[in-house]
Each structure stands twice: as C-alpha cells, then as structure tokens.
Short mmCIF file of C-alpha atoms in Angstrom, two decimals:
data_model
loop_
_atom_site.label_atom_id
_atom_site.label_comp_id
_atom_site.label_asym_id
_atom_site.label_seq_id
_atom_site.Cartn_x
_atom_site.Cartn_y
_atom_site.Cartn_z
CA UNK A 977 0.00 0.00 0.00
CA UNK A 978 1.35 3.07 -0.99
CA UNK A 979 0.89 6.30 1.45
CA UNK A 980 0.33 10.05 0.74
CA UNK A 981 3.04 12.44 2.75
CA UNK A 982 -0.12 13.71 4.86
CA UNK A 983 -1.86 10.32 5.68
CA UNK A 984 -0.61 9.79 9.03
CA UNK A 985 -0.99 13.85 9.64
CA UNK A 986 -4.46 13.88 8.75
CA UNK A 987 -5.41 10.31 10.52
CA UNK A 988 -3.78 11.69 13.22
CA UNK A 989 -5.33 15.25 13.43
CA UNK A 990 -8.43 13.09 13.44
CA UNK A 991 -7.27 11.04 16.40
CA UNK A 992 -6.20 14.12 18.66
CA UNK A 993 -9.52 15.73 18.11
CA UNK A 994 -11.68 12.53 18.93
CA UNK A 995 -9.80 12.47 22.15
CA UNK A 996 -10.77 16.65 22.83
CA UNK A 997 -7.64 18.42 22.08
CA UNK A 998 -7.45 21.27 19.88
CA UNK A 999 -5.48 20.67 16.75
CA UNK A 1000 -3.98 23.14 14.06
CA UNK A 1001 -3.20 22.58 10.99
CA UNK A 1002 0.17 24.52 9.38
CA UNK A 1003 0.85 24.47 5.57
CA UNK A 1004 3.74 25.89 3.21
CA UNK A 1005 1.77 28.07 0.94
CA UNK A 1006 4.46 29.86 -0.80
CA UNK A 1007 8.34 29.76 -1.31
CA UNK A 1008 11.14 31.93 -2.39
CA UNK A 1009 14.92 30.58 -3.55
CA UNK A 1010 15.47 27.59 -1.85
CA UNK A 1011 13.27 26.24 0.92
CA UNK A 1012 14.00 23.00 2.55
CA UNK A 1013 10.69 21.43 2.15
CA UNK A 1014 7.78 22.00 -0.93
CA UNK A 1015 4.55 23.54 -1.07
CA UNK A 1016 2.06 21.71 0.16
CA UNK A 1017 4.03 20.29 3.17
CA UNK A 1018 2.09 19.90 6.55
CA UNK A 1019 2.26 19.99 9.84
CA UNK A 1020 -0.45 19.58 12.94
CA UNK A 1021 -0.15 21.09 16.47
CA UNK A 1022 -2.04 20.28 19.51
CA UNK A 1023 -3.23 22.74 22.01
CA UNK A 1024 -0.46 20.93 24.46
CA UNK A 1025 2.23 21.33 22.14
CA UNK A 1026 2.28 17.97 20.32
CA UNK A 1027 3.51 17.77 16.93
CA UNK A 1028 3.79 15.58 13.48
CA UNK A 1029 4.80 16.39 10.07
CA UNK A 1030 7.03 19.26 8.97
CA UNK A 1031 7.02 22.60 6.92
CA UNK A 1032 11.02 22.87 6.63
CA UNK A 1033 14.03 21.49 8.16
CA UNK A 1034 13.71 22.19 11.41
CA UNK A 1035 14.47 26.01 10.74
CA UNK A 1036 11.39 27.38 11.64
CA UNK A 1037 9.59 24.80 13.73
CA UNK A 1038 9.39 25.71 17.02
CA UNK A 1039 7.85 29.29 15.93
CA UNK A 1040 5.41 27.67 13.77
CA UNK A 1041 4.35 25.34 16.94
CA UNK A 1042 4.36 28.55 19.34
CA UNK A 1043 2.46 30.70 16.63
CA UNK A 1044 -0.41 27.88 16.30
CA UNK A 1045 -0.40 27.38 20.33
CA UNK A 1046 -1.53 31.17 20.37
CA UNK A 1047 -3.99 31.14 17.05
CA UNK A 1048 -6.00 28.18 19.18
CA UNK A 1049 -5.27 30.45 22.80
CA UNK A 1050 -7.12 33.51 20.85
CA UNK A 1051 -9.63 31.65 19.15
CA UNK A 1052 -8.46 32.99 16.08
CA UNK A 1053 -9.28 31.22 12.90
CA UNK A 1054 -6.25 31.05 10.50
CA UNK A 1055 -2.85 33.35 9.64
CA UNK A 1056 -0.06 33.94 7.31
CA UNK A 1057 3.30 33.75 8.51
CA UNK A 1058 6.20 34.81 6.65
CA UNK A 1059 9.71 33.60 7.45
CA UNK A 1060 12.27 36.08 5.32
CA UNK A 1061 15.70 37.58 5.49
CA UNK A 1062 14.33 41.19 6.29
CA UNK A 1063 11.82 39.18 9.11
CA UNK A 1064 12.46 40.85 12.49
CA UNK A 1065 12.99 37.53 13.87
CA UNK A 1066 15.70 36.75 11.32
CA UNK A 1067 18.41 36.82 14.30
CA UNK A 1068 15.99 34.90 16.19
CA UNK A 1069 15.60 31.81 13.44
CA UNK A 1070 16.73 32.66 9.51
CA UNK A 1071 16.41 29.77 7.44
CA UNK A 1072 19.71 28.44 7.13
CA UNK A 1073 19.30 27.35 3.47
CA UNK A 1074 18.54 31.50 2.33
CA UNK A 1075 14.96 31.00 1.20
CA UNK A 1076 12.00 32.60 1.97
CA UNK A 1077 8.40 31.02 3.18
CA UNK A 1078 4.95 31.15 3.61
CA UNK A 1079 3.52 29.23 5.93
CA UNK A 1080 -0.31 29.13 6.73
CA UNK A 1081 -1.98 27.97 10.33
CA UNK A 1082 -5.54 27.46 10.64
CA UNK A 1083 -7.67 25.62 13.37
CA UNK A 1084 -9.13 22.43 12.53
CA UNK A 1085 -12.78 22.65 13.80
CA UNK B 368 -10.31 24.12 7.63
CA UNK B 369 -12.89 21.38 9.11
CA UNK B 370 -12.25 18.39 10.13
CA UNK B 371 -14.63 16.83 8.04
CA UNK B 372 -13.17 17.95 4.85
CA UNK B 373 -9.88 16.20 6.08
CA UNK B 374 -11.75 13.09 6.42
CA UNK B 375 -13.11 13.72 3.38
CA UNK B 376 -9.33 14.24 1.44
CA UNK B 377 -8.75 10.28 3.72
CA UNK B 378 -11.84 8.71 2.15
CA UNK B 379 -10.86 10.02 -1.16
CA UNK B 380 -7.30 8.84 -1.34
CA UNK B 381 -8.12 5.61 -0.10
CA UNK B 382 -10.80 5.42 -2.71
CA UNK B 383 -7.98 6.32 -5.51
CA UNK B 384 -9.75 9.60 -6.67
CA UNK B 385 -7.77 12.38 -7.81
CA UNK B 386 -8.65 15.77 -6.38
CA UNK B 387 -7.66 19.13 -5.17
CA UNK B 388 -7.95 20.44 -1.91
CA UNK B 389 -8.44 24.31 -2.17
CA UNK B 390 -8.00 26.56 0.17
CA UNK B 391 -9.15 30.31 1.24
CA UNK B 392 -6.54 31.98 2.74
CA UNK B 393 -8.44 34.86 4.79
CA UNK B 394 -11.08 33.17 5.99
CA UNK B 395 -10.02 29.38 5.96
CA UNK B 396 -12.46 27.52 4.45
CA UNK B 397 -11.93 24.92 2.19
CA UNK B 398 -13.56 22.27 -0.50
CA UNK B 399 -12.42 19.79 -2.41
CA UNK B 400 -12.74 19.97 -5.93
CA UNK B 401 -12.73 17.21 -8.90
CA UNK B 402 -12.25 18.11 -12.02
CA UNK B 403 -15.26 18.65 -14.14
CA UNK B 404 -17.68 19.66 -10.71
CA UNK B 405 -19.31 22.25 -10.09
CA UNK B 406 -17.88 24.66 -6.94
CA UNK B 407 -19.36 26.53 -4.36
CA UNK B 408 -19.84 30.21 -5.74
CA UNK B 409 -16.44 31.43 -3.02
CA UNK B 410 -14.03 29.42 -5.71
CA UNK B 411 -15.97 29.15 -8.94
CA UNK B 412 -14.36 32.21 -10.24
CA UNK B 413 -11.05 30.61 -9.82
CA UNK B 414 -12.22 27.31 -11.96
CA UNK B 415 -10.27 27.30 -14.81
CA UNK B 416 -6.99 28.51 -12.34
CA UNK B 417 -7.71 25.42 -10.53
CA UNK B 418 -8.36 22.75 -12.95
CA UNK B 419 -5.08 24.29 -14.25
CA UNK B 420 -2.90 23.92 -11.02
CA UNK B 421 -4.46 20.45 -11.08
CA UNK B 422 -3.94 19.17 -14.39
CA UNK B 423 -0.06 20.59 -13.85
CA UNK B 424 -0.28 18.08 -10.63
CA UNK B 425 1.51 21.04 -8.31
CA UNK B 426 0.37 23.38 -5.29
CA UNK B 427 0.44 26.94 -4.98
CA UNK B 428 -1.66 30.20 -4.43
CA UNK B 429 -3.88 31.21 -7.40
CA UNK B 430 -1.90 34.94 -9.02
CA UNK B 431 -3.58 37.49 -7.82
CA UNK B 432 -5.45 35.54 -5.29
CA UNK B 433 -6.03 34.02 -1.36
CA UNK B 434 -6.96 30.89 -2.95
CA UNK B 435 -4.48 27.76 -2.12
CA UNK B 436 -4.54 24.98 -4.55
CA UNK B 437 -3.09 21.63 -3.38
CA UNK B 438 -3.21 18.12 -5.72
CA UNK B 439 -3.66 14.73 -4.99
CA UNK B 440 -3.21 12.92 -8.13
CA UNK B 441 -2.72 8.82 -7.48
CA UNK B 442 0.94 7.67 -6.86
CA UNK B 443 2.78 6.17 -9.85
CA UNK B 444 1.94 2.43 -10.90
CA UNK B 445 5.31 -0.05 -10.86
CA UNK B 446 4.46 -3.13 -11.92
CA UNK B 447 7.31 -5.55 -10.87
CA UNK B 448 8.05 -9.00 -12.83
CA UNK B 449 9.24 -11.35 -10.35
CA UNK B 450 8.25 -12.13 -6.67
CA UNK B 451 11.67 -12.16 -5.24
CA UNK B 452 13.34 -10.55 -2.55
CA UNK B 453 14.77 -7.81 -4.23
CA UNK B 454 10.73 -6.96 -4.63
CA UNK B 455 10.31 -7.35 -0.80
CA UNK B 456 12.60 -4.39 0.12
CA UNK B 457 11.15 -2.20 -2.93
CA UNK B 458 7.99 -2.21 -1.72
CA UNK B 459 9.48 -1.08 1.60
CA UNK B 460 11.11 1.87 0.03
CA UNK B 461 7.60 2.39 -2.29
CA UNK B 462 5.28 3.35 0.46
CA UNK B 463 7.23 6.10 1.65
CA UNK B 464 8.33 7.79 -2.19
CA UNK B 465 4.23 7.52 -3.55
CA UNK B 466 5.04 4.56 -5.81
CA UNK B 467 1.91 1.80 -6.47
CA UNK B 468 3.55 -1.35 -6.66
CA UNK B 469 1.71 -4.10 -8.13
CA UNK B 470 3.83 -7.76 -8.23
CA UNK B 471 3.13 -9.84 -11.41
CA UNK B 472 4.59 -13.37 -11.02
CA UNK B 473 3.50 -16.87 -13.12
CA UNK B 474 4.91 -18.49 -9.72
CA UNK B 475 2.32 -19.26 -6.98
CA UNK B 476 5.14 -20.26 -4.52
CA UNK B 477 7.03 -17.07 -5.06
CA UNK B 478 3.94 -14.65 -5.13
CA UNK B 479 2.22 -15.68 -2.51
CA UNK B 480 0.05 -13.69 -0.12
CA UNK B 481 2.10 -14.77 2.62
CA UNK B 482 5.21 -13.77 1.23
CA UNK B 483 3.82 -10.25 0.33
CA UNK B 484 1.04 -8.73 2.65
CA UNK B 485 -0.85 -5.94 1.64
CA UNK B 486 0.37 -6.12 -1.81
CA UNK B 487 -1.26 -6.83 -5.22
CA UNK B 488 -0.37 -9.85 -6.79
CA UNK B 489 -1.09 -11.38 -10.36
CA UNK B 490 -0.27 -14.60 -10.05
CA UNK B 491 -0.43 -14.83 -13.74
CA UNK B 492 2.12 -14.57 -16.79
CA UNK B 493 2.56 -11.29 -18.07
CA UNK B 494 0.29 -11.17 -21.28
CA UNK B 495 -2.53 -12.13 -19.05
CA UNK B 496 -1.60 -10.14 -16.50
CA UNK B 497 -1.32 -6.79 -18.32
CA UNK B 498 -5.03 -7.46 -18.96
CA UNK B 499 -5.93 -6.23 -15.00
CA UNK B 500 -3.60 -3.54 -15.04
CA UNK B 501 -4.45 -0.04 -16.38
CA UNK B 502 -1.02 1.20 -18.03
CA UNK B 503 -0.04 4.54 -19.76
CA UNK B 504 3.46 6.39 -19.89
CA UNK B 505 3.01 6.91 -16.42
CA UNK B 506 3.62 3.61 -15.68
CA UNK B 507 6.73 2.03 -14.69
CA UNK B 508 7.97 -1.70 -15.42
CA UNK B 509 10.69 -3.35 -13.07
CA UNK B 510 11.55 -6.92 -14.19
CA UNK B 511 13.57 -9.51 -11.90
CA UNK B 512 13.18 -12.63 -12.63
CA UNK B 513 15.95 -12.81 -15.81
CA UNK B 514 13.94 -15.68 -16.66
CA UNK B 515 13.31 -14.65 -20.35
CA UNK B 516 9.56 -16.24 -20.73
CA UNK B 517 8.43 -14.51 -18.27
CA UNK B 518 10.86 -11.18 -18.08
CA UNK B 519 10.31 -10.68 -22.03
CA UNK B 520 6.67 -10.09 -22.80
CA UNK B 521 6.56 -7.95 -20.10
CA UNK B 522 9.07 -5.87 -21.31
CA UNK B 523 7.66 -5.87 -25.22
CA UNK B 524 4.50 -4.97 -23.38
CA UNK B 525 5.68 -1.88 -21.75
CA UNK B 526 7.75 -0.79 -25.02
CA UNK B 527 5.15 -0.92 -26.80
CA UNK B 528 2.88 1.09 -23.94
CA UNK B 529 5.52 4.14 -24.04
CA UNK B 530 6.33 3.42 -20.11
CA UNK B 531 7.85 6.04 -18.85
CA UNK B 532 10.34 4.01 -16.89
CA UNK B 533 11.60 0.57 -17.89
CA UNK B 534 14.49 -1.29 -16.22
CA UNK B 535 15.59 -5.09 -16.54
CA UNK B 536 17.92 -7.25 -13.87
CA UNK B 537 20.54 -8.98 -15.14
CA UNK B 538 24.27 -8.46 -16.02
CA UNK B 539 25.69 -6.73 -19.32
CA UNK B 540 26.20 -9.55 -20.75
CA UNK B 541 22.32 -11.22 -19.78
CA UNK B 542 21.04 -7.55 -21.11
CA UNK B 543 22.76 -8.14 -24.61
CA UNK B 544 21.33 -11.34 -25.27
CA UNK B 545 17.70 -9.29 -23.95
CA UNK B 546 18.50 -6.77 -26.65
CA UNK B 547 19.18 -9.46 -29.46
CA UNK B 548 15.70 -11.29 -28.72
CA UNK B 549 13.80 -8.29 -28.73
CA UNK B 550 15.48 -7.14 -32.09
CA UNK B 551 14.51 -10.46 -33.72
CA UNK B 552 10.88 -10.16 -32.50
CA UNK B 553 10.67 -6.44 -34.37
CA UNK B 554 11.98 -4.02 -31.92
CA UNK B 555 14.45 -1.12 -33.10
CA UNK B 556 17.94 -0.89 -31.08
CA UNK B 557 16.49 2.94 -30.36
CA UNK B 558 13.73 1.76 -28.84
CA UNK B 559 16.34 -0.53 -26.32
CA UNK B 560 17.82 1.99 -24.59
CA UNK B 561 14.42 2.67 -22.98
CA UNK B 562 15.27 -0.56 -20.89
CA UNK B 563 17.67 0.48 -18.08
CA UNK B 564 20.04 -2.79 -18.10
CA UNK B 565 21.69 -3.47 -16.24
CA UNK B 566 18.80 -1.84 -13.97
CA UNK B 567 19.53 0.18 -10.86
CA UNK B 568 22.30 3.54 -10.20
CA UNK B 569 25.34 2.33 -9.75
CA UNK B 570 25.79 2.14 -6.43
CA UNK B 571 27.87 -0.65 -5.72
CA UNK B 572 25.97 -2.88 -3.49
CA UNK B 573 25.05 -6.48 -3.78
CA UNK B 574 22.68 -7.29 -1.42
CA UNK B 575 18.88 -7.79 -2.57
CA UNK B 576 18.40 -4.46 -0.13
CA UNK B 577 20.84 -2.51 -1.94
CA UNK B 578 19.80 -3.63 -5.58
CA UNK B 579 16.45 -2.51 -4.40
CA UNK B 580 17.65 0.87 -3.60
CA UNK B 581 19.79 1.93 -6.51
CA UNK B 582 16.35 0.75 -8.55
CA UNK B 583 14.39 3.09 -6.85
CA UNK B 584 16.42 5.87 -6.95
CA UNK B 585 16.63 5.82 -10.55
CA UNK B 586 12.48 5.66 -10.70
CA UNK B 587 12.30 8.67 -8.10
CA UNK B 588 15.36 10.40 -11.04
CA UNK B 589 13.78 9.22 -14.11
CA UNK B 590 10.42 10.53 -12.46
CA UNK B 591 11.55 14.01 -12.16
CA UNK B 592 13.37 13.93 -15.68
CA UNK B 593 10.28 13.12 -17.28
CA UNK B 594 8.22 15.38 -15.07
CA UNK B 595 5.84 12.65 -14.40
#
C-alpha cells in the first residue's frame, strides 16, 4: 500500500480531536529561492504542544508550533506567517538554506 | 479548515480519486474539488486557475489571489516482474516515495500472499496479467526474474505502452542477449535503450536491499526527468 506524505498527519489530526484536544493545521503556501521542504508540506499542532509532520528542516519549527499554540489560545481562525531575510525575527531563526516562506496555520474545527 | 473535509481528502485517497484540496486563505475555508464539478460560488471564479494547477499536478496560491490549490493525483503504478526478494525491500522503500507497486509473477510459490502482505499480486504470466492492469506512460515496469519467458513479454508490453520508466535485472552480458531477442521479434535498437540494463544507479551494493535501492532511486530520477 502506498501512502500520501499527509496520511498519518491527517489520521492523526483526526485522532487528537476525537480524544478533545485542539489541533492546528500549518501548511507551506508559498516559497522563495530555496526552501528546505515543498509547497504543500504539513504539519499539525495540539493545544499541548504535540507535533507531526514538517514545513522545513527544522528552521522554523518551534515558531510555527508557538504561533499555532496562540492562534488556538485567541480563538483565532487562521494566519499567514512569513519567514524572510528582512523578518524581524531573522536573528531569532533565519532559514539556514537563504529561502523565503509562507507558511499558513488554521484551526481544525 | 474542518475536520470533516480532512476526512473527506482520507476517504478520497483511499478510494484512488484524484482531487484538489483548495483553500481560502483569509477566511479558511476549504472544499475539495474534482475536475469537471461544479464549486461553491467562493471558488468558482477561480475554476479554470484550478483545474489548471491540477492538471499541472503542483500546489500553490492562485496569481492574484487568497486561494491555495493543493493536488492529490494517485501515486505512480510499478508493476514488478518477479516475486523475489529484491521486490520485498522495494515495496518497503515504495510506500514512503508515492510509488503503487503491483507484483506480477506466473509463480504461486514465489507470489504468494504470505510472502507479500498488503500487496497486489497477479499470479499470472505477463500477457494475461497486463489485462488487470491499467497502463499509460506513467507507468513504470521493473523486471527480476531474468527468466526470459516470463521477463520478455513484459518488457515488449511496456515498449510498446511508451512506459515512462523501464528497467531489466541482469548483467551486461544477460542484457545483450535481452536486446538481441527483442530485435529479432521487431523491436528497433532505439527503442532498447528505454530498458535500463543493467537496472539500478550504480551504487555498488550487492545485497537484494541494496539492488532494491539503486532501482528506486533511478524511478524517483527518471520521475523528475520526465516530469511525471
């Protein structure tokens, strides 16, 4: 049997919401130059933190989890994130590889 | 998004449909579209954008637009010739690169069910075989057996079928003798060096695990080369 990259990500965003957590669902929408990972890659976050999948190579993870964490926190429904050279958290992560992305959180209701 | 269109995009892929998952970036919602439907009147204006994005089989944001496209076309059909254990470890390696691997073998005791869980088997020779499958220069062919009654019509078949990808086990020397039968039964030598023989990158392993890796890195190359 042959699997799709977000099988286990979307059988699993199922999963955490059966058992009452809230789950969000992170995309890369756009890229510039070279990103680590294509368009279209996922990622899900629970409400406590929990991850699975990936939107790059680890450059920008931990923002993306902390920026979903809050989205579900505010009750706000979706957002664009942009991780860029000129970004005033380049310092803070900067893609290692040089290239530019869009990433895309929404809750999964 | 909701979760029910996620469980939706599940039930479709498991159901082999080919889709597109689209996306509104400001207010995410989100509806899956096949081609030909109808769509609710928040994409229909971006129809022909879609189908486009689809029939391309990439993602990306619609110019202009909020609207994310992404595709789920089916995974790429490689119909291997010869149960052996070279086949086992390829199908490993298949269900994490998006290749559908069917296993076509004349040989009950080698294609067995046991042998191969949760894999399709033809347990018929290939002229028969070909009959079940549904082939187009999408597909790929992977023959093992070097056996040629069973290894040949298989690969006549998929000559003739414009496969995208064809490769043949066996040594130099096994793939000339290959190449003289198939000339004799009407083949050009230009159509030959379709066949990858000996089959695999060189990599320089041995072991059935290691043949079964250089083979499927050239399918994952030869897939991007022909933009499949």
């Amino acid at each position: 049997m042959s699997n799709f990259p977000e099988k286990k990500i979307f059988e699993e965003a199922d999963n955490w919401i059966k058992n009452n957590k809230k789950v969000s669902l992170a995309t890369v929408v756009q890229t510039w130059g070279s990103s680590p990972l294509g368009i279209g890659s996922r990622m899900i976050v629970s409400e406590d933190g929990n991850f699975l999948g990936s939107v790059s190579g680890g450059c920008v993870e931990a923002k993306v989890i902390e920026e979903c964490i809050s989205l579900m926190k505010n009750k706000k429904i979706c957002k664009k994130i942009d991780f860029n050279v000129s970004n005033e958290n380049a310092w803070e992560i900067g893609l290692a590889c040089g290239g530019d992305i869009s990433i895309y959180i929404e809750e999964i209701k | 998004m909701k979760l029910e269109i996620i469980r939706e995009t599940l039930k479709n892929k498991s159901l082999k449909k080919e889709f597109a998952l689209i996306t509104n970036l400001i207010n995410g919602e989100s509806e899956i579209f096949f081609p030909g439907n109808d769509l609710s009147e928040m994409f229909s204006k971006y129809s022909e954008e879609i189908e486009k994005i689809f029939n391309l089989n990439k993602n990306g944001i619609i110019e202009n637009s909020e609207i994310f496209v992404q595709t789920y076309k089916n995974p790429i059909k490689v119909i291997i010739v010869g149960a052996v254990d070279i086949s086992k470890y390829l199908i490993e390696f298949a269900k994490n690169l998006n290749f559908e691997i069917i296993i076509v073998d004349p040989r009950g005791y080698f294609a067995s069910k046991k042998r191969f869980p949760d894999t399709k088997i033809i347990n018929k020779w290939p002229n028969e075989a070909f009959y079940e499958i549904e082939a187009n220069s999408s597909t790929a062919l992977v023959t093992l057996t070097h056996d040629p009654k069973i290894d040949d019509p298989a690969l006549q078949y998929a000559l003739k079928n414009k496969f995208f990808y064809i490769g043949a086990l066996g040594s130099k020397k096994t793939h000339e003798k290959r190449c003289s039968r198939l000339i004799e039964a009407g083949f050009k030598e230009i159509e030959l060096e379709k066949i990858n023989g000996p089959i695999g990158i060189k990599l320089g392993g041995k072991s059935p695990s290691e043949i079964a890796l250089s083979i499927i890195s050239q399918l994952v190359y030869e897939k991007y080369k022909n933009k499949i």
